[in-house]
PDB file of C-alpha atoms in Angstrom:
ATOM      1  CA  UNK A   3     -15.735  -3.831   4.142  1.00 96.00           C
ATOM      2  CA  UNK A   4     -14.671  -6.244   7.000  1.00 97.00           C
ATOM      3  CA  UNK A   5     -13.501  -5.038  10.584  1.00 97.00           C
ATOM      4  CA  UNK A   6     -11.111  -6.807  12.812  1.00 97.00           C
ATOM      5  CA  UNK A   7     -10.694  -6.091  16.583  1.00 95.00           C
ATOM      6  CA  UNK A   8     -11.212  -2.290  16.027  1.00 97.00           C
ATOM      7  CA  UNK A   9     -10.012  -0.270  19.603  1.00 96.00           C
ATOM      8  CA  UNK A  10     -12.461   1.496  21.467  1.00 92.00           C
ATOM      9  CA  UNK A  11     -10.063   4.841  21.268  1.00 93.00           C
ATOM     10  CA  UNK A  12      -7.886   4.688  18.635  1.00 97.00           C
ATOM     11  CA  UNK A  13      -4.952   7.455  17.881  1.00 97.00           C
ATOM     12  CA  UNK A  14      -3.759   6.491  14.144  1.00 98.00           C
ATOM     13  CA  UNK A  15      -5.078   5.401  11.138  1.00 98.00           C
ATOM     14  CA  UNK A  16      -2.175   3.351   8.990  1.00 98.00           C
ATOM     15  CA  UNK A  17      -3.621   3.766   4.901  1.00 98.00           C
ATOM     16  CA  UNK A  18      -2.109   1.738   2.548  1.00 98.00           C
ATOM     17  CA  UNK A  19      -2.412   3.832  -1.038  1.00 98.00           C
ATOM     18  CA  UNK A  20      -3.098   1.672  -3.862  1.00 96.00           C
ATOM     19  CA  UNK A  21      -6.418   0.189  -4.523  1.00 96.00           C
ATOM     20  CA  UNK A  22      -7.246   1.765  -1.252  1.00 98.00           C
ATOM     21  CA  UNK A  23      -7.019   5.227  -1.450  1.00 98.00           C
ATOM     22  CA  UNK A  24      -8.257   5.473  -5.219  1.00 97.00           C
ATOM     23  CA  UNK A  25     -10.063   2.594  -7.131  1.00 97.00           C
ATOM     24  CA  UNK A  26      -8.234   2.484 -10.653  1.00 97.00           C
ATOM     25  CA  UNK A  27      -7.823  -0.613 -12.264  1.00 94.00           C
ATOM     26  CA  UNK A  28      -5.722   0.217 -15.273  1.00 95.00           C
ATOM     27  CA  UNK A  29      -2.730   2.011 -12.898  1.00 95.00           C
ATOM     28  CA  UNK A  30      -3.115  -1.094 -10.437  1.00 91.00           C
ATOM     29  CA  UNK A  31      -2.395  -2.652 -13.507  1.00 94.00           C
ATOM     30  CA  UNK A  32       0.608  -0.717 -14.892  1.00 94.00           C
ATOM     31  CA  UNK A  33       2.082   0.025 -11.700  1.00 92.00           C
ATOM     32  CA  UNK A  34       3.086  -3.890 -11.745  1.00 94.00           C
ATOM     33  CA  UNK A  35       3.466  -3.908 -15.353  1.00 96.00           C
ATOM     34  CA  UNK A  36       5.883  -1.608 -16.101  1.00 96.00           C
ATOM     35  CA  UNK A  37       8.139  -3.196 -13.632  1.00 96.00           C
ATOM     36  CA  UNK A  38       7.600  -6.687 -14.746  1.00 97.00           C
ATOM     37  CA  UNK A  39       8.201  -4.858 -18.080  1.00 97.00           C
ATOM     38  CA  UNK A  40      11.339  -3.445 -16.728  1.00 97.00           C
ATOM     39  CA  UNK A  41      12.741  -7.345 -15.387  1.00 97.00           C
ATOM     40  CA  UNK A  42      12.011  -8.259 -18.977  1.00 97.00           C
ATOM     41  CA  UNK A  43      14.699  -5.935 -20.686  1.00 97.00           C
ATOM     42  CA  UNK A  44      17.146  -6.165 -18.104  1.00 95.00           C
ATOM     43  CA  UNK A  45      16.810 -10.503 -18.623  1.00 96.00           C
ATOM     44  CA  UNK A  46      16.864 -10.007 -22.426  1.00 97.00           C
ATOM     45  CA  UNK A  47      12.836 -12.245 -22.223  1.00 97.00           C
ATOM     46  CA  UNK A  48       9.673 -11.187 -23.583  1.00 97.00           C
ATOM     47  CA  UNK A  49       7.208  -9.242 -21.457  1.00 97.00           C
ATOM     48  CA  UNK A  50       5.204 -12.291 -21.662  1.00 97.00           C
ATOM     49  CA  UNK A  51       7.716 -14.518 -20.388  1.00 97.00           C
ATOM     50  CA  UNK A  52       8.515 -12.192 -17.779  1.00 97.00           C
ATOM     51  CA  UNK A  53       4.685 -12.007 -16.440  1.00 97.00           C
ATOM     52  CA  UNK A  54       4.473 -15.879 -16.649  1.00 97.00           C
ATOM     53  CA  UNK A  55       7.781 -15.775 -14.335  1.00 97.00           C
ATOM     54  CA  UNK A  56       6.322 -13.413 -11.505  1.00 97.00           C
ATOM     55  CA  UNK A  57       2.626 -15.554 -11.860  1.00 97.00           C
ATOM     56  CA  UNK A  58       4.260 -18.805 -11.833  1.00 97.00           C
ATOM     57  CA  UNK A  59       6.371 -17.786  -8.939  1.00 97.00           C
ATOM     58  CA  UNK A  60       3.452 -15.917  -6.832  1.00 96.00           C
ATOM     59  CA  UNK A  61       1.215 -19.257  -7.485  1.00 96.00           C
ATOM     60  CA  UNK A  62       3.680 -21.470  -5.894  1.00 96.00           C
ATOM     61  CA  UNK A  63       4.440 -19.514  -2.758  1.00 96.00           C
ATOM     62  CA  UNK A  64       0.775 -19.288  -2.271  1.00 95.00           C
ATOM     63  CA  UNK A  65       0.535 -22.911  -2.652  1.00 96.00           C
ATOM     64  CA  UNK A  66       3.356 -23.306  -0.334  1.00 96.00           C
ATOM     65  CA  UNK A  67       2.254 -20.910   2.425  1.00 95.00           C
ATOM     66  CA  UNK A  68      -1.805 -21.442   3.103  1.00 93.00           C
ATOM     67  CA  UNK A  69      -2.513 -19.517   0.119  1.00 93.00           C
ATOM     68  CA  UNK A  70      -1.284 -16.207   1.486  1.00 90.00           C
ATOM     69  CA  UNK A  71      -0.188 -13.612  -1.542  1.00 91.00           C
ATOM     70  CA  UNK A  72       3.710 -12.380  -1.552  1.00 94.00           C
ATOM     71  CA  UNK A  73       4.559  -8.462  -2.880  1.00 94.00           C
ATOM     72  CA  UNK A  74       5.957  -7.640  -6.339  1.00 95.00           C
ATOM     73  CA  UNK A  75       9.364  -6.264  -4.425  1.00 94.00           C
ATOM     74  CA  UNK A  76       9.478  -9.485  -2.891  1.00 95.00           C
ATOM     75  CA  UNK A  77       8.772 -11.457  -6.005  1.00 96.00           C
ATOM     76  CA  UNK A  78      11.226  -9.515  -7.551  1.00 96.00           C
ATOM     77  CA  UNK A  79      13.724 -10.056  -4.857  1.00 96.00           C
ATOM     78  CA  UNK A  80      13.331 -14.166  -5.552  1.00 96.00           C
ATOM     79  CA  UNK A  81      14.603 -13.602  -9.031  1.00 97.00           C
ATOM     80  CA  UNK A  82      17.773 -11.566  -8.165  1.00 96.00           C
ATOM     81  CA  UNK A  83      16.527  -7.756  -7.915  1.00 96.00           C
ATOM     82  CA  UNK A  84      16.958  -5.742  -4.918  1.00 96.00           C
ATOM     83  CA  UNK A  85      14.797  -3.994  -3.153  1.00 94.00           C
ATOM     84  CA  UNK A  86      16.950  -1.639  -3.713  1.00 94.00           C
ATOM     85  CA  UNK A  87      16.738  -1.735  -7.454  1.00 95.00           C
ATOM     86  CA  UNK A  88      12.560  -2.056  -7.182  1.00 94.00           C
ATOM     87  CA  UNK A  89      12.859   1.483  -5.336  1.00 92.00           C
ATOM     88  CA  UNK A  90      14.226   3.036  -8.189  1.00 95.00           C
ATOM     89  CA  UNK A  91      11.998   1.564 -10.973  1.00 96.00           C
ATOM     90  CA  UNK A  92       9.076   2.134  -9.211  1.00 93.00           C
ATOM     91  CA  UNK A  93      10.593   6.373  -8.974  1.00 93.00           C
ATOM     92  CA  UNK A  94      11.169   6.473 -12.627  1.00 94.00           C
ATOM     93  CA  UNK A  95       8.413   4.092 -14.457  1.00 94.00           C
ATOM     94  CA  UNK A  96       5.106   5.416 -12.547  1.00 92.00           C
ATOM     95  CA  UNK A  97       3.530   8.609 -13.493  1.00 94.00           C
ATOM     96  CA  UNK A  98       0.097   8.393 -11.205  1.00 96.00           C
ATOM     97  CA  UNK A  99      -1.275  11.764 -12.440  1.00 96.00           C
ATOM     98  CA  UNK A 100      -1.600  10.298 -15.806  1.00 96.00           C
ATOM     99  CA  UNK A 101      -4.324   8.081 -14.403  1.00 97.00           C
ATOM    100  CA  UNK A 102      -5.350   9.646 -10.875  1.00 97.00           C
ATOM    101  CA  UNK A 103      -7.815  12.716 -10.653  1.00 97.00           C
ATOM    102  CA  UNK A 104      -8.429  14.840  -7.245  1.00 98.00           C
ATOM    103  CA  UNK A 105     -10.953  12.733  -4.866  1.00 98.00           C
ATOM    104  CA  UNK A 106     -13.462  15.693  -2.829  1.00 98.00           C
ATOM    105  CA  UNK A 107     -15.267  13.299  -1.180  1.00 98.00           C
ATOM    106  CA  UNK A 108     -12.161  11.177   0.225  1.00 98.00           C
ATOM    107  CA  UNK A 109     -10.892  14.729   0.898  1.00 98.00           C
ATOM    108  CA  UNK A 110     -13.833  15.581   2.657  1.00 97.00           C
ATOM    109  CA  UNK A 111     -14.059  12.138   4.625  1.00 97.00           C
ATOM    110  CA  UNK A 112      -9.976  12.451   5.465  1.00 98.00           C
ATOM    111  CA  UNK A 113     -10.315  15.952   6.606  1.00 97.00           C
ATOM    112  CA  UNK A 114     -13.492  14.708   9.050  1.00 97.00           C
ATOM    113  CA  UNK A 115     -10.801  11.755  10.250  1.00 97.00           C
ATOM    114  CA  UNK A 116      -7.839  14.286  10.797  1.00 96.00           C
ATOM    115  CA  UNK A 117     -10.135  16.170  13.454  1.00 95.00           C
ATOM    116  CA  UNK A 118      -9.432  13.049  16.051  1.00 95.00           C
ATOM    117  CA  UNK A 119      -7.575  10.925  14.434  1.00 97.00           C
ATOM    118  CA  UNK A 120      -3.305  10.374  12.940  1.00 98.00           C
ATOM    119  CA  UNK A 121      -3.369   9.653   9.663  1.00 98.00           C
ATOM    120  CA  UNK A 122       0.077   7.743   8.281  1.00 98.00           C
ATOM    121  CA  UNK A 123       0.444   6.169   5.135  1.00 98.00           C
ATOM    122  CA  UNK A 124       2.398   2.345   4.903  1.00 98.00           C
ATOM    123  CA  UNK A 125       3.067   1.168   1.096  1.00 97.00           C
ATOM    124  CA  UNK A 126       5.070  -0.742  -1.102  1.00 95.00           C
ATOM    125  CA  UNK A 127       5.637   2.202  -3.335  1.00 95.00           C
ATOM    126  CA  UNK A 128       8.982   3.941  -2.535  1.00 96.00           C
ATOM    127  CA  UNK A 129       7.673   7.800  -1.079  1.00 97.00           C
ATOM    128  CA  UNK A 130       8.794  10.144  -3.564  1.00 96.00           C
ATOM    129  CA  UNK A 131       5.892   8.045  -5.790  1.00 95.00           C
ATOM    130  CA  UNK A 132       3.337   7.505  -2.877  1.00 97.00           C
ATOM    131  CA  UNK A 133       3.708  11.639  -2.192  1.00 97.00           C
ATOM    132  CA  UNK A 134       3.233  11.889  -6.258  1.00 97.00           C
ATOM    133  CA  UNK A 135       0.121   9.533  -5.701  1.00 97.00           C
ATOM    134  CA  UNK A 136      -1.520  11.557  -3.254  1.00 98.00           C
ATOM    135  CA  UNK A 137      -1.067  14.752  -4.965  1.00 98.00           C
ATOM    136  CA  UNK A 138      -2.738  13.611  -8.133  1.00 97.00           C
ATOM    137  CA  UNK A 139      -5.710  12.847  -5.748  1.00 98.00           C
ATOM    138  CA  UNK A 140      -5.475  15.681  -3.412  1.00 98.00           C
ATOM    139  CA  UNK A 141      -4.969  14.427  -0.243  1.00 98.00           C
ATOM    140  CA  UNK A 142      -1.409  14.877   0.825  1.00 98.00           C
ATOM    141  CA  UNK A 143      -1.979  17.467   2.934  1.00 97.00           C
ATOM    142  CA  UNK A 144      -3.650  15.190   5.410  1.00 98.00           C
ATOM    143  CA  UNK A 145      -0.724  12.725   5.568  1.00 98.00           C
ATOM    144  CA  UNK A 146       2.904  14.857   6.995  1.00 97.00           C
ATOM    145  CA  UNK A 147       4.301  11.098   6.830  1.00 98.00           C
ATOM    146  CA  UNK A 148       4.490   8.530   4.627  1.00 98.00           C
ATOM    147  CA  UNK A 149       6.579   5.241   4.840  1.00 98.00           C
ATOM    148  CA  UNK A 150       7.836   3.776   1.771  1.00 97.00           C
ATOM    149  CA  UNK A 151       9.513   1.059   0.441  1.00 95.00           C
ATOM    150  CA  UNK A 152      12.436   2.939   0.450  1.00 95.00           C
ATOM    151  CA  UNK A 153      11.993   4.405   4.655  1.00 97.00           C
ATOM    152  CA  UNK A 154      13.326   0.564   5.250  1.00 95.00           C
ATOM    153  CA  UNK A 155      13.448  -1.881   2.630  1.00 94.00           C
ATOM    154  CA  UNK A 156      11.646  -3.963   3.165  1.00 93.00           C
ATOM    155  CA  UNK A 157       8.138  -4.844   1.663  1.00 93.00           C
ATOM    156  CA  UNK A 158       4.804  -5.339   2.842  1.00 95.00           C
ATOM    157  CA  UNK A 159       4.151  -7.826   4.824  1.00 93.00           C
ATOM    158  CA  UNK A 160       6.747  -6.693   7.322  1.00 95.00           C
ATOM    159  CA  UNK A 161       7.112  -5.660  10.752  1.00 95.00           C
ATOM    160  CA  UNK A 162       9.631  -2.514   9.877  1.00 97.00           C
ATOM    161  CA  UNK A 163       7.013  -0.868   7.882  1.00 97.00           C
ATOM    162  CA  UNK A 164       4.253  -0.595  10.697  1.00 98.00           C
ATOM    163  CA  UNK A 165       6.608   0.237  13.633  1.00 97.00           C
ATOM    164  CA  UNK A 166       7.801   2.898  11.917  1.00 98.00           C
ATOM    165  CA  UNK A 167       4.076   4.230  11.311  1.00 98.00           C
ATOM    166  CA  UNK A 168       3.884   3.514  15.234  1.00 98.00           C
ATOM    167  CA  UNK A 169       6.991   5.746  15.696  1.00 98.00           C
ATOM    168  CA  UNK A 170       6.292   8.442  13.809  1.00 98.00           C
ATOM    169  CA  UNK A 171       2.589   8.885  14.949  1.00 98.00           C
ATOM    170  CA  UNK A 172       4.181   8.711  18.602  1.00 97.00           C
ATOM    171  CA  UNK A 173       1.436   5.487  19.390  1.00 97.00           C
ATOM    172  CA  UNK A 174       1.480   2.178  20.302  1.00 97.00           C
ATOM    173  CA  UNK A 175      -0.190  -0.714  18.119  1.00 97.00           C
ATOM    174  CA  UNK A 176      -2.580  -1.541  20.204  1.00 97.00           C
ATOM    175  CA  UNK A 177      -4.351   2.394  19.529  1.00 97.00           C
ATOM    176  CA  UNK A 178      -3.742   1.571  15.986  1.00 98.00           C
ATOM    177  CA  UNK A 179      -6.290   0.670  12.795  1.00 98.00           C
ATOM    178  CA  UNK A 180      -4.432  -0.404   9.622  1.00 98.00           C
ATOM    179  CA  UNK A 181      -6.655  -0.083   6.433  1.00 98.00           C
ATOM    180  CA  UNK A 182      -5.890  -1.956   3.483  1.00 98.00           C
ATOM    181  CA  UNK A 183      -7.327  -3.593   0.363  1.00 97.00           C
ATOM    182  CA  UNK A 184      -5.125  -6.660   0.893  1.00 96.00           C
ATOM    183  CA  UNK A 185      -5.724  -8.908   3.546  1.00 96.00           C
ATOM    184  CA  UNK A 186      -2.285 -10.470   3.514  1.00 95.00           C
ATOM    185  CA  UNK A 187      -0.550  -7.311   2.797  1.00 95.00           C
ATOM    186  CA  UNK A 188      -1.988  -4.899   5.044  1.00 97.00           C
ATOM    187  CA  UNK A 189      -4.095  -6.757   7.637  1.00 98.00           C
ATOM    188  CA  UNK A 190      -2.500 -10.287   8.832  1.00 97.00           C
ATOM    189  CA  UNK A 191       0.362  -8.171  10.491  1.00 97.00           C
ATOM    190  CA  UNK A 192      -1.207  -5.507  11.908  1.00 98.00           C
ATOM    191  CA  UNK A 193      -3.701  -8.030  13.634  1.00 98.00           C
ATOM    192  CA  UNK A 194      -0.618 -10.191  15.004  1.00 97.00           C
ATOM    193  CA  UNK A 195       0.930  -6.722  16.406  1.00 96.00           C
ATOM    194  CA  UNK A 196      -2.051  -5.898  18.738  1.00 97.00           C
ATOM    195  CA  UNK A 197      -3.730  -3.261  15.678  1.00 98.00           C
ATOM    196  CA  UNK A 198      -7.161  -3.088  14.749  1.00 98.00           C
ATOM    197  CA  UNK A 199      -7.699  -4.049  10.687  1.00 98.00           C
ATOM    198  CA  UNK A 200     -10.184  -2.722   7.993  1.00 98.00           C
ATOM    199  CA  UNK A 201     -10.334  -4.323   5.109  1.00 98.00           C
ATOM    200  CA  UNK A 202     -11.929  -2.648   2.503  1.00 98.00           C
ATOM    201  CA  UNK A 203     -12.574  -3.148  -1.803  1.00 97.00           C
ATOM    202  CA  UNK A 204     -11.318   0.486  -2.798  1.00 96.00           C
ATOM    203  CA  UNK A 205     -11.782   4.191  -1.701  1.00 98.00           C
ATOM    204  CA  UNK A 206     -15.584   3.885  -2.448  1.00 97.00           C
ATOM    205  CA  UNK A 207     -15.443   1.713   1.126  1.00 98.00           C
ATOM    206  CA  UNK A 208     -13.071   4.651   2.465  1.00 98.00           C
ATOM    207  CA  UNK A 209     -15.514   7.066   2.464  1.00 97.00           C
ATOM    208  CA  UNK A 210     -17.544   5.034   4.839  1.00 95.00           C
ATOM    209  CA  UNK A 211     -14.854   4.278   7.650  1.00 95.00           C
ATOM    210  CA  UNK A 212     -16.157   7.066   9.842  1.00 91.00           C
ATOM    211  CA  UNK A 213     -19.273   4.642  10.265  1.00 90.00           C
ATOM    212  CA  UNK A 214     -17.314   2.602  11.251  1.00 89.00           C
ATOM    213  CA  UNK A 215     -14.675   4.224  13.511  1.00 88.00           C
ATOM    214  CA  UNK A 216     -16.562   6.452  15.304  1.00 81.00           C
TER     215      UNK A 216
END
């Protein structure tokens, strides 16, 4: 876990969801899979020339931009596919409760956080998926809001995303503390709007952010 300019009185915590709010490597997997999968039949290529497309593709923009990391959507978006069009594959081809289980000791450490704290979800997934996503683990109670990909279109990193979280939550960034797994994603941004950042491997870290916080 790594901190970044954490507020002395913070309002709102901004969660990304996946590989933050569960650790599961074979749905991080699939979730991109099944989309890249999805590109393939629509091009008429392989699966395997499809994933060599999106790798090939992420490796050069990370050469050509100090090695930061770029989204699947956007990816996606470079080869022709709306976001649009990402929104709706994402609603159709994931199915987390087939690999997500309920979480009682993220539920327990959310429920401690709730006491003092908004808690807002920010992700790349469009929200009728993110709300599936935290059912499967139990926690949507503790999140009335999400914003998806679908809430503005636009993907991760991106200002929209966060000022909505800042809107709904009725706070301003600087009372903020995004939490992500993804530096690039769900850190840089935050940092550059005035938010505090944690960083952290997967939920195990999570359950620790009180520590942390408080």
């Amino acid at each position: 876990m790594k901190t970044y300019n954490l507020p002395q009185n913070p309002k709102t915590l901004i969660f990304d969801i996946d590989s933050t709010l569960y650790t599961n490597a074979a749905y991080a997997f699939e979730q991109v899979d099944c989309q890249v999968r999805q590109f393939a039949r629509d091009r008429g290529i392989t699966a395997d020339q499809a994933r060599r497309m999106v790798a090939d593709y992420r490796k050069k923009f990370a050469a050509e931009n100090n090695g930061k990391k770029i989204s699947l959507g956007n990816t996606l978006l470079a080869f022709g596919i709306p976001i649009a069009q990402s929104v709706e594959w994402r609603k159709t081809l994931m199915e987390p409760a087939d690999f997500l289980k309920r979480d009682e000791q993220l539920i327990k450490t959310l429920r401690t956080l709730q006491t003092k704290l908004n808690l807002i979800c920010v992700t790349n997934n469009p929200v009728f998926t993110a709300r599936k996503t935290l059912d499967a683990i139990g926690i949507s109670e503790f999140f009335p809001d999400i914003v998806g990909l679908d809430t503005c279109l636009k993907s991760k990193p991106a200002l929209e995303p966060f000022e909505k979280a800042c809107e709904l939550t009725h706070t301003e960034p600087k009372e903020c503390i995004a939490i992500g797994d993804r530096y690039d994603m769900d850190i840089a941004l935050p940092l550059e709007l005035g938010m505090g950042g944690i960083l952290v491997t997967g939920v195990e870290e999570v359950y620790n952010i009180i520590n942390e916080i408080f």
